[in-house]
mmCIF file of C-alpha atoms and ligand atoms in Angstrom:
data_model
loop_
_atom_site.group_PDB
_atom_site.id
_atom_site.type_symbol
_atom_site.label_atom_id
_atom_site.label_comp_id
_atom_site.label_asym_id
_atom_site.label_seq_id
_atom_site.Cartn_x
_atom_site.Cartn_y
_atom_site.Cartn_z
ATOM 1 C CA MET A 76 122.234 124.786 70.607
ATOM 2 C CA SER A 77 123.227 127.407 73.042
ATOM 3 C CA ILE A 78 126.334 126.213 75.583
ATOM 4 C CA ILE A 79 125.537 126.380 78.889
ATOM 5 C CA ASN A 80 128.568 126.241 81.592
ATOM 6 C CA TYR A 81 127.565 126.115 85.003
ATOM 7 C CA VAL A 82 131.306 126.626 86.296
ATOM 8 C CA ASN A 83 132.393 129.410 84.400
ATOM 9 C CA LYS A 84 128.731 130.538 84.359
ATOM 10 C CA GLU A 85 128.168 131.356 81.176
ATOM 11 C CA ILE A 86 125.534 131.110 78.081
ATOM 12 C CA GLN A 87 126.522 131.219 74.611
ATOM 13 C CA PHE A 88 125.046 131.838 71.387
ATOM 14 C CA LYS A 89 126.060 131.531 68.086
ATOM 15 C CA ILE A 90 124.545 134.139 65.838
ATOM 16 C CA VAL A 91 125.230 133.592 61.857
ATOM 17 C CA TYR A 92 124.595 136.512 59.335
ATOM 18 C CA TYR A 93 123.691 135.199 55.893
ATOM 19 C CA GLY A 94 122.759 136.570 52.474
ATOM 20 C CA PRO A 95 123.927 136.914 48.928
ATOM 21 C CA ALA A 96 127.323 137.877 47.647
ATOM 22 C CA LEU A 97 128.268 141.892 48.604
ATOM 23 C CA CYS A 98 124.612 142.406 50.369
ATOM 24 C CA GLY A 99 126.627 143.944 53.254
ATOM 25 C CA LYS A 100 127.108 141.190 55.978
ATOM 26 C CA THR A 101 130.598 141.808 56.686
ATOM 27 C CA THR A 102 129.766 145.490 56.674
ATOM 28 C CA ASN A 103 127.450 144.621 59.616
ATOM 29 C CA LEU A 104 129.982 142.933 61.637
ATOM 30 C CA THR A 105 132.687 145.811 60.878
ATOM 31 C CA TYR A 106 130.031 148.371 61.838
ATOM 32 C CA ILE A 107 129.146 146.793 65.384
ATOM 33 C CA HIS A 108 133.177 146.296 65.913
ATOM 34 C CA SER A 109 133.703 149.875 65.566
ATOM 35 C CA GLN A 110 130.666 150.624 68.389
ATOM 36 C CA VAL A 111 130.877 147.997 71.097
ATOM 37 C CA ALA A 112 133.222 148.992 73.994
ATOM 38 C CA GLU A 113 136.471 147.452 74.286
ATOM 39 C CA ALA A 114 135.489 145.153 77.502
ATOM 40 C CA HIS A 115 132.725 143.980 75.846
ATOM 41 C CA LYS A 116 134.474 143.093 72.323
ATOM 42 C CA GLY A 117 136.853 140.330 70.910
ATOM 43 C CA GLU A 118 138.975 140.839 67.811
ATOM 44 C CA LEU A 119 137.463 140.852 64.489
ATOM 45 C CA VAL A 120 138.503 137.973 62.157
ATOM 46 C CA SER A 121 138.451 137.912 58.701
ATOM 47 C CA LEU A 122 139.067 134.939 56.839
ATOM 48 C CA ALA A 123 139.073 137.006 53.076
ATOM 49 C CA THR A 124 140.202 136.962 49.747
ATOM 50 C CA ALA A 125 142.663 139.667 48.781
ATOM 51 C CA ALA A 126 139.625 141.344 47.177
ATOM 52 C CA ASP A 127 138.062 141.545 50.630
ATOM 53 C CA ARG A 128 135.405 139.225 49.712
ATOM 54 C CA THR A 129 134.719 136.452 52.370
ATOM 55 C CA LEU A 130 136.256 132.834 51.766
ATOM 56 C CA PHE A 131 135.647 131.351 54.883
ATOM 57 C CA PHE A 132 134.236 133.787 57.601
ATOM 58 C CA ASP A 133 134.184 136.473 59.519
ATOM 59 C CA PHE A 134 133.836 136.202 63.351
ATOM 60 C CA LEU A 135 133.634 138.585 66.435
ATOM 61 C CA PRO A 136 133.159 137.522 69.599
ATOM 62 C CA LEU A 137 130.899 139.891 72.112
ATOM 63 C CA ASN A 138 130.324 139.709 75.606
ATOM 64 C CA ALA A 139 126.816 141.144 76.641
ATOM 65 C CA VAL A 140 124.787 141.494 79.749
ATOM 66 C CA VAL A 141 125.800 139.169 82.964
ATOM 67 C CA VAL A 142 121.929 138.121 84.285
ATOM 68 C CA LYS A 143 121.571 136.464 87.209
ATOM 69 C CA GLY A 144 125.336 136.026 87.638
ATOM 70 C CA PHE A 145 125.446 133.983 84.164
ATOM 71 C CA LYS A 146 127.545 136.003 81.395
ATOM 72 C CA THR A 147 126.012 135.970 78.248
ATOM 73 C CA LYS A 148 127.791 135.710 75.108
ATOM 74 C CA PHE A 149 127.472 136.235 71.345
ATOM 75 C CA GLN A 150 129.379 134.889 68.914
ATOM 76 C CA LEU A 151 128.835 136.346 65.371
ATOM 77 C CA TYR A 152 129.754 134.626 62.143
ATOM 78 C CA THR A 153 128.924 135.821 58.701
ATOM 79 C CA VAL A 154 129.299 133.179 55.818
ATOM 80 C CA PRO A 155 130.839 133.758 52.194
ATOM 81 C CA GLY A 156 127.577 134.835 49.803
ATOM 82 C CA GLN A 157 129.157 133.735 46.693
ATOM 83 C CA VAL A 158 126.867 130.669 45.297
ATOM 84 C CA ILE A 159 130.282 128.657 45.013
ATOM 85 C CA TYR A 160 131.041 128.454 48.491
ATOM 86 C CA ASN A 161 128.080 126.424 49.405
ATOM 87 C CA ALA A 162 130.298 123.873 51.475
ATOM 88 C CA THR A 163 131.549 126.809 53.441
ATOM 89 C CA ARG A 164 128.294 128.038 54.340
ATOM 90 C CA GLN A 165 127.534 124.329 55.448
ATOM 91 C CA LEU A 166 130.548 124.505 57.982
ATOM 92 C CA VAL A 167 129.914 127.639 59.317
ATOM 93 C CA LEU A 168 126.177 126.959 60.298
ATOM 94 C CA ARG A 169 127.067 124.242 62.422
ATOM 95 C CA SER A 170 125.355 124.857 65.923
ATOM 96 C CA VAL A 171 123.751 127.926 65.075
ATOM 97 C CA ASP A 172 121.584 129.203 67.504
ATOM 98 C CA GLY A 173 120.260 132.593 65.348
ATOM 99 C CA VAL A 174 120.175 134.100 61.727
ATOM 100 C CA VAL A 175 120.484 137.288 60.533
ATOM 101 C CA PHE A 176 119.110 137.287 56.684
ATOM 102 C CA VAL A 177 120.760 140.387 55.242
ATOM 103 C CA ALA A 178 119.020 141.134 51.736
ATOM 104 C CA ASP A 179 120.109 143.631 49.252
ATOM 105 C CA SER A 180 117.274 145.928 48.489
ATOM 106 C CA GLN A 181 118.295 146.365 44.944
ATOM 107 C CA TRP A 182 115.769 145.726 42.400
ATOM 108 C CA ASP A 183 117.990 143.764 40.330
ATOM 109 C CA LYS A 184 119.437 141.401 43.451
ATOM 110 C CA MET A 185 115.647 140.081 43.967
ATOM 111 C CA GLU A 186 116.673 136.807 42.663
ATOM 112 C CA GLU A 187 119.806 136.603 44.358
ATOM 113 C CA ASN A 188 118.321 137.517 47.525
ATOM 114 C CA ILE A 189 115.319 134.775 46.960
ATOM 115 C CA GLU A 190 117.903 131.965 45.877
ATOM 116 C CA SER A 191 120.043 132.772 49.097
ATOM 117 C CA PHE A 192 117.064 132.385 51.550
ATOM 118 C CA LYS A 193 116.229 129.188 49.858
ATOM 119 C CA ASN A 194 120.120 128.043 50.382
ATOM 120 C CA LEU A 195 119.802 128.700 53.839
ATOM 121 C CA GLU A 196 116.581 126.804 54.273
ATOM 122 C CA GLU A 197 118.195 123.550 52.677
ATOM 123 C CA ASN A 198 121.710 124.037 54.165
ATOM 124 C CA LEU A 199 119.586 124.079 58.004
ATOM 125 C CA VAL A 200 117.576 120.846 56.881
ATOM 126 C CA ARG A 201 120.799 119.169 56.468
ATOM 127 C CA GLN A 202 121.665 119.915 59.501
ATOM 128 C CA GLY A 203 118.430 118.313 60.825
ATOM 129 C CA THR A 204 116.938 121.751 61.853
ATOM 130 C CA SER A 205 114.794 124.520 60.652
ATOM 131 C CA LEU A 206 113.564 127.865 60.650
ATOM 132 C CA ASP A 207 110.731 126.582 62.874
ATOM 133 C CA GLN A 208 113.305 126.044 65.230
ATOM 134 C CA ILE A 209 115.947 129.006 64.630
ATOM 135 C CA PRO A 210 115.161 132.395 65.653
ATOM 136 C CA TYR A 211 115.577 134.559 62.745
ATOM 137 C CA VAL A 212 115.346 138.650 61.744
ATOM 138 C CA VAL A 213 115.835 139.671 58.252
ATOM 139 C CA GLN A 214 117.171 143.325 57.359
ATOM 140 C CA TYR A 215 116.889 144.716 54.097
ATOM 141 C CA ASN A 216 120.359 146.718 53.559
ATOM 142 C CA LYS A 217 121.396 149.546 50.817
ATOM 143 C CA ARG A 218 118.481 151.562 51.221
ATOM 144 C CA ASP A 219 120.838 154.256 50.288
ATOM 145 C CA LEU A 220 121.340 153.230 46.624
ATOM 146 C CA GLY A 221 118.831 154.640 44.069
ATOM 147 C CA ASN A 222 115.646 153.299 43.365
ATOM 148 C CA PRO A 223 115.561 150.291 46.387
ATOM 149 C CA ALA A 224 112.487 147.918 46.235
ATOM 150 C CA PRO A 225 109.761 149.049 48.957
ATOM 151 C CA VAL A 226 109.638 147.412 52.098
ATOM 152 C CA HIS A 227 106.658 145.507 51.421
ATOM 153 C CA TYR A 228 107.636 144.037 48.672
ATOM 154 C CA LEU A 229 110.769 142.858 50.096
ATOM 155 C CA ASP A 230 108.396 141.185 52.934
ATOM 156 C CA PHE A 231 106.175 139.643 50.631
ATOM 157 C CA VAL A 232 108.890 137.717 48.919
ATOM 158 C CA LEU A 233 111.544 137.288 51.558
ATOM 159 C CA ASN A 234 109.433 137.424 54.782
ATOM 160 C CA ASN A 235 106.360 134.955 53.742
ATOM 161 C CA ARG A 236 106.641 132.014 56.096
ATOM 162 C CA LYS A 237 104.103 131.311 58.790
ATOM 163 C CA VAL A 238 105.231 133.484 60.990
ATOM 164 C CA ARG A 239 106.549 137.082 59.989
ATOM 165 C CA VAL A 240 109.912 138.367 61.651
ATOM 166 C CA PRO A 241 111.216 141.342 62.579
ATOM 167 C CA SER A 242 112.374 143.144 59.785
ATOM 168 C CA PHE A 243 114.821 146.220 59.413
ATOM 169 C CA VAL A 244 115.855 148.768 56.720
ATOM 170 C CA GLY A 245 119.931 149.212 56.849
ATOM 171 C CA ILE A 246 122.371 150.935 55.509
ATOM 172 C CA ALA A 247 125.332 149.104 56.837
ATOM 173 C CA THR A 248 128.306 151.377 55.580
ATOM 174 C CA SER A 249 126.754 153.879 57.896
ATOM 175 C CA GLY A 250 125.530 151.638 60.592
ATOM 176 C CA GLN A 251 121.591 152.301 60.244
ATOM 177 C CA GLY A 252 119.676 149.424 61.171
ATOM 178 C CA VAL A 253 122.543 147.225 62.194
ATOM 179 C CA PHE A 254 122.153 147.619 65.967
ATOM 180 C CA ALA A 255 118.578 147.115 65.750
ATOM 181 C CA THR A 256 118.966 144.237 63.904
ATOM 182 C CA LEU A 257 121.789 143.133 66.120
ATOM 183 C CA ASN A 258 119.546 143.819 69.654
ATOM 184 C CA ALA A 259 116.450 142.169 67.841
ATOM 185 C CA ILE A 260 117.956 138.587 67.160
ATOM 186 C CA SER A 261 119.634 138.791 70.903
ATOM 187 C CA ARG A 262 116.450 139.487 72.192
ATOM 188 C CA LEU A 263 114.478 136.436 70.358
ATOM 189 C CA LEU A 264 117.737 134.502 71.324
ATOM 190 C CA LEU A 265 117.259 134.901 74.925
ATOM 191 C CA GLN A 266 113.737 134.990 75.240
ATOM 192 C CA LYS A 267 113.727 131.449 73.813
ATOM 193 C CA PHE A 268 116.368 130.936 76.196
ATOM 194 C CA ALA A 269 113.868 131.674 78.701
ATOM 195 C CA ARG A 270 111.145 129.734 77.488
ATOM 196 C CA GLU A 271 112.620 126.348 77.389
ATOM 197 C CA ASN A 272 114.017 126.838 80.893
ATOM 198 C CA GLU A 273 110.693 127.405 82.246
ATOM 199 C CA THR A 274 109.903 124.329 80.302
ATOM 200 C CA ALA A 275 113.039 122.687 82.557
ATOM 201 C CA ALA A 276 111.786 124.242 85.408
ATOM 202 C CA THR A 277 108.541 122.336 85.272
ATOM 203 C CA LYS A 278 109.674 119.208 84.256
ATOM 204 C CA GLN A 279 111.867 119.397 87.346
ATOM 205 C CA GLN A 280 108.846 120.115 89.407
ATOM 206 C CA GLN A 281 106.798 117.011 88.194
ATOM 207 C CA ARG A 282 109.795 114.822 88.195
ATOM 208 C CA SER A 283 110.384 115.718 92.075
ATOM 209 C CA ALA A 284 106.915 115.786 92.596
ATOM 210 C CA THR A 285 106.412 112.304 91.303
ATOM 211 C CA SER A 286 109.427 110.962 92.956
ATOM 212 C CA SER A 287 107.881 112.144 96.487
ATOM 213 C CA ALA A 288 104.938 110.239 95.092
ATOM 214 C CA THR A 289 106.656 107.098 94.529
ATOM 215 C CA THR A 290 108.612 107.127 98.147
ATOM 216 C CA ALA A 291 105.572 107.318 99.712
ATOM 217 C CA LEU A 292 103.595 104.692 97.628
ATOM 218 C CA SER A 293 107.000 102.353 98.784
ATOM 219 C CA GLY A 294 106.269 103.689 102.039
ATOM 220 C CA ILE A 295 102.920 102.570 101.907
ATOM 221 C CA ALA A 296 103.762 99.283 100.359
ATOM 222 C CA ALA A 297 106.334 98.574 103.408
ATOM 223 C CA ALA A 298 103.638 99.172 105.690
ATOM 224 C CA ALA A 299 101.463 96.857 104.078
ATOM 225 C CA ALA A 300 104.085 94.170 103.711
ATOM 226 C CA ARG A 301 104.465 94.171 107.637
ATOM 227 C CA ARG A 302 101.228 93.991 108.340
ATOM 228 C CA MET B 244 122.412 121.515 73.392
ATOM 229 C CA PRO B 245 125.816 121.315 75.436
ATOM 230 C CA ILE B 246 124.995 121.835 78.958
ATOM 231 C CA LEU B 247 127.691 121.642 81.202
ATOM 232 C CA THR B 248 127.090 120.821 84.846
ATOM 233 C CA ILE B 249 129.381 121.098 87.737
ATOM 234 C CA GLN B 250 130.284 117.736 87.327
ATOM 235 C CA ALA B 251 130.610 117.117 83.633
ATOM 236 C CA ALA B 252 133.132 120.487 83.886
ATOM 237 C CA GLY B 253 134.818 118.592 86.205
ATOM 238 C CA GLY B 254 135.183 115.272 84.811
ATOM 239 C CA LEU B 255 136.274 117.853 81.055
ATOM 240 C CA LEU B 256 138.826 119.612 83.405
ATOM 241 C CA LYS B 257 140.389 116.381 85.198
ATOM 242 C CA ALA B 258 140.952 114.998 81.862
ATOM 243 C CA LEU B 259 143.068 117.872 80.464
ATOM 244 C CA GLU B 260 144.928 118.082 83.452
ATOM 245 C CA ASP B 261 145.945 114.521 83.165
ATOM 246 C CA PHE B 262 146.788 114.792 79.499
ATOM 247 C CA LEU B 263 148.256 117.874 80.086
ATOM 248 C CA GLU B 264 150.712 116.625 82.865
ATOM 249 C CA LYS B 265 151.453 113.499 80.951
ATOM 250 C CA SER B 266 152.136 114.725 77.631
ATOM 251 C CA GLU B 267 153.765 118.048 78.638
ATOM 252 C CA ALA B 268 151.996 119.786 76.239
ATOM 253 C CA SER B 269 151.901 124.029 76.944
ATOM 254 C CA PHE B 270 147.428 124.307 76.840
ATOM 255 C CA VAL B 271 144.690 122.428 75.246
ATOM 256 C CA LEU B 272 140.826 123.027 74.503
ATOM 257 C CA ILE B 273 138.075 121.158 73.908
ATOM 258 C CA ILE B 274 135.915 122.648 71.127
ATOM 259 C CA GLU B 275 132.337 122.285 70.038
ATOM 260 C CA ARG B 276 132.370 121.821 66.547
ATOM 261 C CA GLY B 277 130.174 124.646 66.045
ATOM 262 C CA GLY B 278 133.326 126.573 67.192
ATOM 263 C CA SER B 279 132.630 127.146 70.973
ATOM 264 C CA ILE B 280 134.755 126.528 74.294
ATOM 265 C CA LEU B 281 133.954 123.614 76.287
ATOM 266 C CA SER B 282 136.739 123.706 78.566
ATOM 267 C CA GLN B 283 140.413 124.685 78.676
ATOM 268 C CA HIS B 284 143.706 123.968 80.416
ATOM 269 C CA GLY B 285 147.199 125.001 80.562
ATOM 270 C CA GLU B 286 149.241 128.407 80.048
ATOM 271 C CA ILE B 287 147.645 130.544 77.267
ATOM 272 C CA PRO B 288 149.474 133.178 76.691
ATOM 273 C CA ASP B 289 148.157 136.698 77.281
ATOM 274 C CA THR B 290 148.265 137.500 73.480
ATOM 275 C CA ILE B 291 146.012 134.867 72.585
ATOM 276 C CA ASP B 292 142.015 134.844 72.852
ATOM 277 C CA PRO B 293 141.208 131.398 73.084
ATOM 278 C CA THR B 294 137.543 132.017 71.667
ATOM 279 C CA ILE B 295 139.008 133.355 68.547
ATOM 280 C CA LEU B 296 141.802 130.412 68.378
ATOM 281 C CA SER B 297 138.454 128.053 68.816
ATOM 282 C CA ALA B 298 136.372 129.467 66.222
ATOM 283 C CA LEU B 299 139.341 129.315 63.850
ATOM 284 C CA ALA B 300 140.377 125.723 64.930
ATOM 285 C CA ALA B 301 136.734 124.301 64.703
ATOM 286 C CA GLY B 302 136.721 126.124 60.842
ATOM 287 C CA SER B 303 140.036 124.615 60.134
ATOM 288 C CA PHE B 304 139.322 121.020 61.181
ATOM 289 C CA ALA B 305 135.732 121.054 59.672
ATOM 290 C CA ALA B 306 137.186 121.958 56.195
ATOM 291 C CA THR B 307 139.797 119.537 56.497
ATOM 292 C CA ARG B 308 137.558 116.820 57.388
ATOM 293 C CA GLU B 309 135.385 117.453 54.427
ATOM 294 C CA VAL B 310 138.148 117.492 52.158
ATOM 295 C CA ALA B 311 139.355 114.144 53.472
ATOM 296 C CA ARG B 312 135.495 113.203 52.988
ATOM 297 C CA ARG B 313 135.410 114.401 49.156
ATOM 298 C CA VAL B 314 138.383 112.154 48.504
ATOM 299 C CA GLY B 315 136.548 109.371 49.906
ATOM 300 C CA GLU B 316 138.881 109.404 52.623
ATOM 301 C CA THR B 317 136.559 108.388 56.132
ATOM 302 C CA GLU B 318 138.779 107.317 58.692
ATOM 303 C CA PHE B 319 140.029 111.103 59.188
ATOM 304 C CA SER B 320 140.388 111.692 62.747
ATOM 305 C CA ALA B 321 143.570 114.152 62.994
ATOM 306 C CA LEU B 322 145.235 116.721 62.153
ATOM 307 C CA HIS B 323 148.868 118.241 62.991
ATOM 308 C CA GLN B 324 150.075 121.488 61.951
ATOM 309 C CA GLN B 325 153.881 121.894 62.497
ATOM 310 C CA GLY B 326 155.136 125.195 63.694
ATOM 311 C CA ARG B 327 158.998 126.395 64.264
ATOM 312 C CA GLN B 328 158.318 126.920 67.892
ATOM 313 C CA SER B 329 155.045 125.561 68.790
ATOM 314 C CA HIS B 330 152.912 122.816 66.869
ATOM 315 C CA ILE B 331 149.157 121.684 66.931
ATOM 316 C CA LEU B 332 147.194 118.506 67.090
ATOM 317 C CA MET B 333 143.679 118.654 66.568
ATOM 318 C CA SER B 334 141.697 115.312 67.259
ATOM 319 C CA ALA B 335 138.322 114.245 66.997
ATOM 320 C CA ILE B 336 136.411 113.445 69.923
ATOM 321 C CA ASN B 337 132.718 112.589 68.436
ATOM 322 C CA ASP B 338 130.815 114.027 66.384
ATOM 323 C CA GLU B 339 130.275 117.207 68.830
ATOM 324 C CA ALA B 340 133.656 117.898 69.441
ATOM 325 C CA MET B 341 137.263 118.263 68.868
ATOM 326 C CA LEU B 342 140.401 118.212 70.829
ATOM 327 C CA MET B 343 143.166 121.145 70.179
ATOM 328 C CA THR B 344 146.784 120.382 71.694
ATOM 329 C CA VAL B 345 149.327 123.063 71.609
ATOM 330 C CA PHE B 346 152.498 121.643 72.267
ATOM 331 C CA GLY B 347 156.525 122.830 72.229
ATOM 332 C CA PRO B 348 159.689 121.668 71.930
ATOM 333 C CA LYS B 349 159.199 120.122 76.033
ATOM 334 C CA THR B 350 157.459 117.210 74.050
ATOM 335 C CA THR B 351 157.270 115.438 71.201
ATOM 336 C CA LEU B 352 154.220 114.852 68.438
ATOM 337 C CA GLY B 353 154.438 111.096 69.497
ATOM 338 C CA LEU B 354 153.849 111.264 73.072
ATOM 339 C CA VAL B 355 151.206 113.773 72.255
ATOM 340 C CA ARG B 356 149.426 111.777 69.775
ATOM 341 C CA PHE B 357 149.807 108.916 72.413
ATOM 342 C CA TYR B 358 148.212 110.473 75.460
ATOM 343 C CA SER B 359 145.546 112.641 73.381
ATOM 344 C CA ALA B 360 144.177 108.817 72.549
ATOM 345 C CA GLY B 361 143.045 108.389 76.102
ATOM 346 C CA ALA B 362 142.195 111.577 76.835
ATOM 347 C CA VAL B 363 139.353 111.728 74.148
ATOM 348 C CA LYS B 364 138.239 108.536 75.426
ATOM 349 C CA GLN B 365 137.775 109.726 78.627
ATOM 350 C CA ILE B 366 136.154 113.214 77.334
ATOM 351 C CA ALA B 367 133.931 111.298 75.280
ATOM 352 C CA ALA B 368 132.541 109.538 78.051
ATOM 353 C CA VAL B 369 131.918 112.612 80.170
ATOM 354 C CA LEU B 370 129.767 113.950 77.450
ATOM 355 C CA GLU B 371 128.399 111.128 76.621
ATOM 356 C CA GLN B 372 127.214 110.896 80.104
ATOM 357 C CA ALA B 373 126.266 114.765 80.329
ATOM 358 C CA ARG B 374 124.113 114.373 77.472
ATOM 359 C CA GLY B 375 121.332 112.371 79.696
ATOM 360 C CA GLU B 376 121.694 115.188 82.334
ATOM 361 C CA PRO B 377 118.515 116.893 82.850
ATOM 362 C CA GLN B 378 119.062 121.267 82.563
ATOM 363 C CA ILE B 379 119.221 123.374 85.994
ATOM 364 C CA PRO B 380 117.123 125.539 85.133
ATOM 365 C CA ILE B 381 118.113 129.410 84.919
ATOM 366 C CA ASP B 382 115.582 132.096 85.198
ATOM 367 C CA LEU B 383 117.067 135.166 83.188
ATOM 368 C CA GLY B 384 114.631 137.180 84.706
ATOM 369 C CA SER B 385 112.268 139.628 82.680
ATOM 370 C CA GLU B 386 114.764 142.772 82.645
ATOM 371 C CA VAL B 387 116.603 140.737 79.598
ATOM 372 C CA THR B 388 113.603 139.344 77.874
ATOM 373 C CA ASP B 389 111.462 142.232 77.907
ATOM 374 C CA ASP B 390 110.924 143.570 74.330
ATOM 375 C CA SER B 391 112.100 147.048 74.792
ATOM 376 C CA CYS B 392 115.735 146.142 76.314
ATOM 377 C CA ASP B 393 118.679 146.489 74.543
ATOM 378 C CA VAL B 394 121.294 143.594 74.304
ATOM 379 C CA PHE B 395 124.147 145.873 73.026
ATOM 380 C CA GLU B 396 124.637 149.658 72.952
ATOM 381 C CA GLU B 397 125.698 152.140 70.026
ATOM 382 C CA PRO B 398 127.379 154.790 71.635
ATOM 383 C CA SER B 399 127.532 157.095 68.492
ATOM 384 C CA ARG B 400 123.326 156.855 68.205
ATOM 385 C CA ARG B 401 122.740 157.475 72.292
ATOM 386 C CA VAL B 402 120.321 160.068 72.165
HETATM 387 N N1 LIG C 706 126.082 151.962 49.321
HETATM 388 C C1 LIG C 706 126.085 151.026 50.548
HETATM 389 N N2 LIG C 706 126.972 150.105 50.151
HETATM 390 C C2 LIG C 706 127.440 149.070 50.912
HETATM 391 C C3 LIG C 706 126.194 149.090 51.997
HETATM 392 N N3 LIG C 706 126.395 147.885 52.935
HETATM 393 C C4 LIG C 706 128.120 147.027 52.111
HETATM 394 N N4 LIG C 706 127.590 147.977 51.132
HETATM 395 C C5 LIG C 706 129.010 147.595 50.529
HETATM 396 O O1 LIG C 706 128.934 146.557 49.750
HETATM 397 C C6 LIG C 706 130.368 145.742 49.426
HETATM 398 C C7 LIG C 706 130.032 144.165 49.744
HETATM 399 O O2 LIG C 706 129.942 144.394 51.449
HETATM 400 P P1 LIG C 706 130.347 143.120 52.515
HETATM 401 O O3 LIG C 706 130.145 143.648 53.482
HETATM 402 O O4 LIG C 706 131.862 143.180 52.052
HETATM 403 O O5 LIG C 706 129.311 142.534 51.576
HETATM 404 P P2 LIG C 706 129.304 140.694 52.131
HETATM 405 O O6 LIG C 706 127.909 140.309 52.307
HETATM 406 O O7 LIG C 706 130.123 140.455 52.949
HETATM 407 O O8 LIG C 706 129.581 140.169 50.758
HETATM 408 P P3 LIG C 706 130.578 138.342 50.673
HETATM 409 O O9 LIG C 706 131.491 138.491 51.988
HETATM 410 O O10 LIG C 706 130.857 138.248 49.447
HETATM 411 O O11 LIG C 706 129.210 137.184 50.620
HETATM 412 C C8 LIG C 706 131.072 146.867 50.223
HETATM 413 O O12 LIG C 706 131.922 147.224 49.210
HETATM 414 C C9 LIG C 706 130.436 147.375 51.013
HETATM 415 O O13 LIG C 706 131.063 148.886 51.615
HETATM 416 C C10 LIG C 706 125.024 149.964 52.272
HETATM 417 O O14 LIG C 706 124.249 149.827 53.098
HETATM 418 N N5 LIG C 706 125.104 151.189 51.124
HETATM 419 MG MG1 LIG C 707 131.407 139.340 53.762
#
């Protein structure tokens, strides 16, 4: 659902960070905000409880490259991971273009990871979309905590759909893996956008070919009528 | 996908100009329900980032609507917040967009509400028409879609 504005020459994408409670979604945005140059970022807004748990969402607007005169803008959101906030997660997912699924690598969080992933799929279906249409990547966070589950196992339980998506290991508190993840999802969105535009370009060519054919035909018909 | 052609964007702006002139509100935003701005008009103070305003407004409007729905109220279409100096009116345009009007002591809620009804209709018609328009292709070129391209830079890890 990217938004294209031909007057401001802007293309906007909405990226949502999803995952179980305390997996590190907000920490990803905090780190991104600390690194991106002033000119390319807005304020990081957090609607959180007094205990720093996300209550509604975090929001960080980023301006990326200008391509062929079009500014590309990425709006990053996090959802609240706590199970009880599902109604809020559904609101935040509205018009999403891309998803970063952040998982907690600790063994005892595996069930919550799986549950949260299922919840993401269900909430997308409620919006009439699915992970077949929405580009996404996976981040296995908290690799610094003792005895994290191995990546191939995490891939096996969380990255097991028809198409394996890019996955990254992360330590969001120190920034490790955070930009690799962000760049991967941003690139997927731009690539999808480029593909869709190619299709639109082909359609347009077909349309103009058909309309000139129609003009030619009506010319023949007119000539026939005159005869 | 909301696509604002030059014509559609012009139509939205025209509706906002009319509305602001008649209602004497301070500024107004058309916000896609996902939180992005579709159009804006009026004097937005430098201290306000409209991108953030629209993300928050879409969230609060959606949350209030959801509360209304859960108590069995389906007719909920506008939300008014009264402050000391400035007031806010949020109105539903259609399933995809909402209108946020910020106004001060120069005018009244009654007037703003009255003129917003016409503006909402006009905007809904522009958006409806824009929906049918074919997409004008934009060629982004390979430099950004290339697998090796980094959209965002991380200064502290630059080598
Ligand atoms: N050791 C370690 N701690 C982390 C890491 N990432 C995040 N944390 C910590 O985990 C806690 C929760 O992180 P948040 O970013 O608030 O988690 P969240 O996913 O936003 O949680 P909710 O808002 O409840 O959904 C914080 O204390 C973070 O500092 C990591 O990679 N390693
Ligand atoms: Mg959080």
